[in-house]
């Protein structure tokens, strides 16, 4: 098979993996040095698809052949899709050639399982090793790790990759056993734990050899099983706390032609994945807990974002006086982000905050107005029912499906 034909198949097969962001990679450049490539502290993922997935890396599979038969996966053993496989040299050549043409700044590499977990992991490590040691490639490398592989191979991957990821795939052990019987949640978490130990060792001893400086991440598929958003976010919250994950990525399940009957025939609502990302950001950066966003079993609201939903459900905190409120609570006001919360606190040290200050900060005034008090402003009707406020602030956005013909059906 020609290299271009392989690239077409294996780049398309990689589109289902959402966890390709490179944020957190250390600054590294070949300027004035031997080698090629660079990263910067802000990350290199500059382009995003309409549904939020980053596409700036060379994002491919080593192969879409797989000995596993995960029911939700387009590349499962029993799937009738075109198959291809790169050699180690082909992936290295593509990465270097694409970088020299200024197409990419790094590599995101995953793979189906061929022959065995160890064999597949050896191939992935060999690619990263050749890029770093032979071609002196200093760009970003993200490697998907195979949980069942020998820990020594995962250690080797961490020496060459900026980020490692171990996909947990589904939020409950029952779902993994039912839809991916060859996989084990215990093995997946054991691999995550070993990576965390190596990261902790590096943090404790800065002179130790480099190990995955951008940390580790994982991915969960949304809508392939019956798990609701509370269960998904609770699993994510546990993973963040137990394994120091940098990110949990969410990928909306996309039914494909000839899907098995064990998975849904229709995709989840278009906004569900987006709302999970918003809620995840509130967990990581705003101090929210899952119990605050979803106090009972169920899914996040689709018509409003999770922070607004929390504010409407907790009206006793509002309207909030920006000249008196705690900084952490200011950041919980709909329409005010972390940066503007910090600016408001800095401003009120010099003088009282006024309505015009928020306009200059480019806050979302429509969203913020019912929830704030300033030196010269108070909502005229601060007792407006939450349901009325919800109707006035609801928004409906669309996310592009991977298989439009099934969405239409």
Coordinates of C-alpha atoms in Angstrom, one line a residue:
X1 CA 0.0 0.0 0.0
X2 CA 1.3 3.5 -0.9
X3 CA 2.2 5.7 2.0
X4 CA -0.4 8.3 1.1
X5 CA -3.1 5.6 1.2
X6 CA -2.0 4.5 4.6
X7 CA -2.0 8.1 5.8
X8 CA -5.5 8.6 4.6
X9 CA -6.8 5.5 6.5
X10 CA -4.8 5.9 9.7
X11 CA -5.3 9.7 10.1
X12 CA -9.1 9.2 9.6
X13 CA -9.1 6.3 12.1
X14 CA -7.4 8.6 14.7
X15 CA -10.2 11.2 14.7
X16 CA -12.1 9.4 17.4
X17 CA -9.4 10.1 20.0
X18 CA -10.1 13.5 21.5
X19 CA -7.1 13.8 23.8
X20 CA -4.6 15.5 21.5
X21 CA -3.9 18.8 23.3
X22 CA -0.3 19.6 24.0
X23 CA -0.7 22.1 26.8
X24 CA 1.8 21.7 29.5
X25 CA 4.8 20.7 27.4
X26 CA 8.0 22.5 28.5
X27 CA 9.6 25.1 26.3
X28 CA 12.1 23.5 24.0
X29 CA 13.6 24.7 20.8
X30 CA 16.2 23.7 18.2
X31 CA 17.1 27.3 17.5
X32 CA 20.9 27.6 17.8
X33 CA 21.2 23.8 18.4
X34 CA 21.3 20.6 16.5
X35 CA 18.0 19.0 15.6
X36 CA 14.6 20.2 14.5
X37 CA 11.3 21.2 16.1
X38 CA 10.2 23.3 19.0
X39 CA 7.5 23.5 21.7
X40 CA 6.4 26.5 23.7
X41 CA 5.0 26.9 27.1
X42 CA 1.5 27.8 25.8
X43 CA 1.2 24.5 23.9
X44 CA 1.2 24.0 20.2
X45 CA -2.4 23.2 19.4
X46 CA -3.5 26.3 17.5
X47 CA -6.3 24.9 15.4
X48 CA -9.6 23.3 16.5
X49 CA -12.4 21.6 14.6
X50 CA -15.9 22.9 15.1
X51 CA -16.6 20.5 17.9
X52 CA -13.5 21.5 19.9
X53 CA -11.0 18.9 18.9
X54 CA -7.4 20.0 18.2
X55 CA -6.0 19.2 14.8
X56 CA -2.6 20.9 14.7
X57 CA -0.6 17.8 15.6
X58 CA 0.1 15.0 13.1
X59 CA -2.5 12.7 14.7
X60 CA -2.3 9.1 13.4
X61 CA -2.5 5.5 14.4
X62 CA 0.4 3.2 13.9
X63 CA -2.2 0.7 12.8
X64 CA -5.9 0.2 12.9
X65 CA -5.5 -3.6 13.0
X66 CA -6.5 -4.7 16.5
X67 CA -6.8 -8.0 18.3
X68 CA -9.4 -6.5 20.7
X69 CA -13.1 -6.3 19.9
X70 CA -14.3 -3.3 21.9
X71 CA -17.9 -2.8 20.8
X72 CA -17.7 1.0 20.7
X73 CA -14.6 1.2 18.6
X74 CA -14.6 1.5 14.8
X75 CA -11.3 -0.4 14.6
X76 CA -12.5 -3.4 16.6
X77 CA -11.5 -6.8 15.4
X78 CA -14.9 -7.6 13.8
X79 CA -15.3 -4.1 12.1
X80 CA -15.4 -4.1 8.4
X81 CA -13.2 -1.1 7.7
X82 CA -10.1 -0.6 5.5
X83 CA -7.0 -1.6 7.4
X84 CA -3.4 -0.3 7.2
X85 CA -0.2 -0.3 9.1
X86 CA 2.8 2.0 9.2
X87 CA 6.3 0.9 9.8
X88 CA 8.4 2.7 12.4
X89 CA 10.5 4.3 9.6
X90 CA 7.3 5.6 7.9
X91 CA 6.0 7.3 10.9
X92 CA 9.4 8.9 11.6
X93 CA 9.6 10.1 8.0
X94 CA 6.1 11.5 8.0
X95 CA 6.7 13.4 11.2
X96 CA 10.0 14.9 10.1
X97 CA 8.8 15.7 6.5
X98 CA 5.6 17.3 7.8
X99 CA 7.5 19.4 10.3
X100 CA 10.0 20.6 7.7
X101 CA 7.0 21.7 5.5
X102 CA 5.6 23.6 8.5
X103 CA 2.5 21.5 8.5
X104 CA 2.8 20.4 12.2
X105 CA 4.6 21.1 15.4
X106 CA 4.4 17.6 16.9
X107 CA 3.1 14.1 16.9
X108 CA 0.1 12.4 18.5
X109 CA 0.5 8.7 18.1
X110 CA -1.8 5.9 19.1
X111 CA -2.4 2.4 17.8
X112 CA -4.6 -0.7 17.7
X113 CA -3.1 -3.7 19.5
X114 CA -1.2 -6.0 17.1
X115 CA 0.4 -9.3 18.2
X116 CA 0.6 -8.3 21.8
X117 CA 0.5 -5.3 24.1
X118 CA 4.3 -5.4 24.6
X119 CA 5.0 -5.7 20.8
X120 CA 2.7 -2.7 20.1
X121 CA 4.3 -0.6 22.9
X122 CA 7.8 -1.5 21.6
X123 CA 6.8 -0.1 18.2
X124 CA 5.5 3.2 19.7
X125 CA 8.6 3.6 21.8
X126 CA 10.9 2.9 18.9
X127 CA 9.3 5.7 16.9
X128 CA 9.7 8.2 19.7
X129 CA 13.3 7.1 20.4
X130 CA 14.3 7.5 16.8
X131 CA 12.7 10.9 16.5
X132 CA 14.5 12.1 19.7
X133 CA 17.9 10.4 19.3
X134 CA 18.4 10.1 15.6
X135 CA 16.7 13.2 14.3
X136 CA 17.0 15.3 17.4
X137 CA 13.3 16.2 17.1
X138 CA 12.5 18.7 19.8
X139 CA 8.8 19.1 19.0
X140 CA 5.9 17.8 21.0
X141 CA 5.2 14.0 21.2
X142 CA 2.1 12.5 22.8
X143 CA 2.1 8.7 23.1
X144 CA -0.9 6.5 23.9
X145 CA 0.3 3.8 26.2
X146 CA -1.0 0.2 26.3
X147 CA -2.1 -0.6 29.8
X148 CA -1.2 -4.3 29.6
X149 CA 2.4 -3.5 28.4
X150 CA 5.4 -4.2 30.5
X151 CA 5.9 -1.2 32.9
X152 CA 9.5 -0.9 31.7
X153 CA 8.2 -0.1 28.2
X154 CA 5.9 2.6 29.6
X155 CA 8.9 4.0 31.5
X156 CA 10.8 4.2 28.3
X157 CA 7.9 5.9 26.6
X158 CA 7.9 8.6 29.3
X159 CA 11.6 9.3 28.6
X160 CA 10.8 10.3 25.0
X161 CA 7.2 11.6 25.1
X162 CA 6.0 14.9 26.5
X163 CA 2.7 13.4 27.5
X164 CA 1.4 9.9 28.1
X165 CA -2.2 8.9 28.1
X166 CA -4.0 5.8 29.2
X167 CA -7.6 5.7 28.0
X168 CA -10.1 4.4 30.6
X169 CA -12.7 4.6 27.8
X170 CA -15.9 4.1 29.9
X171 CA -16.8 5.4 33.4
X172 CA -17.8 2.2 35.1
X173 CA -16.2 -1.3 35.4
X174 CA -19.4 -3.0 34.4
X175 CA -19.5 -1.1 31.1
X176 CA -15.9 -1.9 30.4
X177 CA -16.5 -5.6 31.1
X178 CA -19.6 -5.6 28.9
X179 CA -18.3 -3.6 25.9
X180 CA -14.5 -4.2 26.1
X181 CA -14.1 -7.6 27.7
X182 CA -10.4 -7.9 26.8
X183 CA -9.7 -4.8 28.8
X184 CA -9.5 -4.4 32.6
X185 CA -10.2 -1.3 34.7
X186 CA -7.8 -2.6 37.3
X187 CA -5.0 -2.9 34.7
X188 CA -5.8 0.6 33.3
X189 CA -5.7 2.2 36.7
X190 CA -2.5 0.3 37.6
X191 CA -0.8 1.8 34.5
X192 CA -2.0 5.2 35.6
X193 CA -0.7 4.7 39.1
X194 CA 2.7 3.7 37.8
X195 CA 2.9 6.8 35.6
X196 CA 1.9 8.9 38.6
X197 CA 4.7 7.3 40.7
X198 CA 7.2 8.2 38.0
X199 CA 5.9 11.7 37.8
X200 CA 6.1 12.0 41.6
X201 CA 9.7 10.7 41.6
X202 CA 10.7 13.3 39.0
X203 CA 9.0 16.1 41.1
X204 CA 10.8 15.0 44.2
X205 CA 14.2 14.7 42.5
X206 CA 14.5 17.4 39.8
X207 CA 17.8 15.9 38.6
X208 CA 16.2 12.6 37.8
X209 CA 15.8 11.7 34.1
X210 CA 13.0 13.4 32.3
X211 CA 9.6 11.7 32.4
X212 CA 6.5 12.9 30.5
X213 CA 6.9 16.6 31.5
X214 CA 3.4 17.4 30.3
X215 CA 1.9 14.7 32.6
X216 CA -0.8 12.1 31.7
X217 CA -4.3 12.3 30.5
X218 CA -7.2 9.9 29.7
X219 CA -10.4 9.8 27.6
X220 CA -14.0 8.7 28.3
X221 CA -16.5 8.0 25.6
X222 CA -19.9 9.7 26.2
X223 CA -23.1 7.9 25.2
X224 CA -21.8 4.4 24.5
X225 CA -23.3 3.1 27.7
X226 CA -26.0 4.2 30.1
X227 CA -23.8 6.2 32.4
X228 CA -25.2 9.7 33.1
X229 CA -23.1 12.9 33.4
X230 CA -23.0 12.6 37.2
X231 CA -21.3 9.2 36.9
X232 CA -18.9 10.4 34.2
X233 CA -17.9 13.5 36.2
X234 CA -17.6 11.5 39.4
X235 CA -15.2 9.1 37.7
X236 CA -13.2 12.1 36.3
X237 CA -13.1 13.7 39.8
X238 CA -11.7 10.5 41.2
X239 CA -9.1 10.2 38.4
X240 CA -7.9 13.7 38.9
X241 CA -7.4 13.2 42.6
X242 CA -5.9 9.7 42.5
X243 CA -3.6 9.9 39.5
X244 CA -2.9 13.7 39.1
X245 CA -4.2 13.7 35.5
X246 CA -3.7 16.9 33.6
X247 CA -6.9 16.4 31.6
X248 CA -9.8 14.0 31.2
X249 CA -11.1 14.3 27.6
X250 CA -14.6 13.5 26.6
X251 CA -15.5 12.0 23.2
X252 CA -19.2 11.8 22.1
X253 CA -19.9 8.3 20.9
X254 CA -20.4 8.2 17.2
X255 CA -22.3 5.2 15.8
X256 CA -20.8 3.8 12.7
X257 CA -22.4 1.7 9.9
X258 CA -22.8 -1.9 11.0
X259 CA -22.5 -1.0 14.7
X260 CA -23.1 -4.0 17.0
X261 CA -26.4 -4.1 18.9
X262 CA -24.6 -3.8 22.2
X263 CA -24.1 0.0 21.6
X264 CA -26.7 2.7 20.9
X265 CA -27.7 3.2 17.3
X266 CA -28.1 7.0 17.8
X267 CA -25.4 9.5 19.0
X268 CA -25.9 11.4 22.3
X269 CA -27.3 15.0 22.1
X270 CA -24.9 17.3 20.3
X271 CA -24.2 19.6 23.2
X272 CA -23.6 16.9 25.8
X273 CA -19.8 16.5 25.2
X274 CA -19.4 20.3 25.3
X275 CA -21.2 20.7 28.6
X276 CA -19.0 18.0 30.1
X277 CA -15.9 19.9 29.1
X278 CA -17.4 23.1 30.7
X279 CA -18.2 21.2 33.9
X280 CA -14.7 19.6 33.9
X281 CA -13.1 23.0 33.7
X282 CA -15.2 24.1 36.7
X283 CA -13.9 21.1 38.6
X284 CA -10.3 21.7 37.7
X285 CA -10.1 25.5 37.9
X286 CA -13.0 27.0 39.9
X287 CA -13.1 24.7 42.9
X288 CA -16.5 23.2 42.1
X289 CA -17.3 19.6 43.1
X290 CA -19.5 17.2 41.2
X291 CA -22.1 17.3 44.0
X292 CA -22.6 21.0 43.5
X293 CA -23.0 20.8 39.7
X294 CA -25.1 17.6 39.8
X295 CA -26.5 17.0 43.3
X296 CA -28.6 14.1 42.0
X297 CA -28.2 11.5 39.3
X298 CA -28.7 12.8 35.8
X299 CA -27.2 14.8 33.0
X300 CA -26.1 18.4 32.7
X301 CA -28.5 20.9 31.3
X302 CA -28.1 21.4 27.5
X303 CA -29.7 24.8 27.1
X304 CA -27.5 26.6 29.7
X305 CA -23.9 26.1 30.8
X306 CA -23.1 24.4 34.1
X307 CA -22.0 27.5 36.0
X308 CA -25.2 29.3 35.1
X309 CA -27.2 26.2 36.1
X310 CA -25.5 26.2 39.5
X311 CA -26.2 29.9 40.0
X312 CA -29.9 29.6 39.1
X313 CA -30.2 26.6 41.5
X314 CA -28.4 28.6 44.3
X315 CA -30.1 32.0 44.2
X316 CA -29.5 32.6 47.9
X317 CA -25.9 33.7 47.0
X318 CA -27.1 36.3 44.6
X319 CA -27.1 39.2 43.7
X320 CA -23.5 39.2 44.9
X321 CA -21.8 42.5 46.0
X322 CA -18.6 42.6 44.0
X323 CA -17.1 45.1 46.5
X324 CA -17.5 42.6 49.4
X325 CA -17.5 39.1 48.0
X326 CA -14.7 36.5 48.4
X327 CA -12.6 36.2 45.3
X328 CA -13.5 32.5 44.9
X329 CA -17.2 33.4 44.9
X330 CA -16.8 36.2 42.4
X331 CA -15.4 33.6 39.9
X332 CA -18.6 31.6 40.4
X333 CA -20.7 34.4 39.0
X334 CA -22.0 33.6 35.5
X335 CA -20.2 35.7 32.9
X336 CA -17.1 36.3 35.1
X337 CA -14.0 34.1 34.5
X338 CA -10.9 33.6 36.6
X339 CA -9.0 36.4 34.9
X340 CA -11.7 39.0 35.4
X341 CA -12.4 37.9 38.9
X342 CA -8.7 38.6 39.7
X343 CA -9.0 42.0 38.0
X344 CA -12.1 42.9 40.0
X345 CA -10.3 42.1 43.3
X346 CA -7.3 44.2 42.2
X347 CA -9.5 47.1 41.2
X348 CA -11.5 47.2 44.5
X349 CA -8.3 47.6 46.4
X350 CA -8.0 51.0 44.9
X351 CA -11.7 52.0 44.6
X352 CA -15.2 50.7 44.5
X353 CA -16.2 48.6 41.5
X354 CA -18.7 50.2 39.2
X355 CA -20.9 48.8 36.4
X356 CA -18.8 50.6 33.7
X357 CA -15.8 48.7 35.0
X358 CA -17.3 45.4 34.1
X359 CA -18.2 46.7 30.6
X360 CA -14.5 47.7 30.2
X361 CA -13.5 44.3 31.3
X362 CA -15.7 42.9 28.5
X363 CA -17.7 40.7 30.9
X364 CA -20.8 39.1 29.4
X365 CA -23.2 41.8 30.7
X366 CA -26.4 40.0 29.7
X367 CA -25.4 37.0 31.7
X368 CA -23.8 38.9 34.6
X369 CA -26.5 41.5 35.2
X370 CA -29.0 39.5 37.3
X371 CA -26.3 38.2 39.7
X372 CA -24.3 41.3 40.7
X373 CA -24.3 44.4 42.9
X374 CA -21.8 47.2 42.3
X375 CA -21.4 50.7 43.8
X376 CA -23.9 52.1 41.2
X377 CA -26.0 49.1 40.1
X378 CA -28.4 46.6 41.6
X379 CA -30.7 44.4 39.5
X380 CA -34.1 46.1 39.2
X381 CA -35.9 42.7 39.7
X382 CA -33.5 40.5 41.7
X383 CA -36.4 38.3 42.6
X384 CA -37.1 37.2 39.0
X385 CA -37.8 33.5 39.1
X386 CA -34.9 31.3 38.1
X387 CA -37.0 29.6 35.4
X388 CA -37.7 33.0 33.7
X389 CA -34.0 33.9 33.9
X390 CA -33.2 30.5 32.4
X391 CA -35.5 31.1 29.4
X392 CA -33.9 34.5 28.7
X393 CA -30.4 33.1 28.8
X394 CA -30.7 29.8 27.1
X395 CA -28.6 29.1 24.1
X396 CA -28.5 26.3 21.6
X397 CA -25.3 25.5 19.8
X398 CA -24.6 22.7 17.3
X399 CA -21.7 20.3 17.2
X400 CA -20.6 18.7 14.0
X401 CA -21.3 14.9 13.9
X402 CA -18.6 12.5 12.7
X403 CA -21.2 10.5 10.7
X404 CA -23.9 13.0 9.4
X405 CA -25.8 10.3 7.5
X406 CA -26.6 8.5 10.8
X407 CA -27.5 11.8 12.5
X408 CA -30.0 12.5 9.8
X409 CA -31.5 9.0 10.1

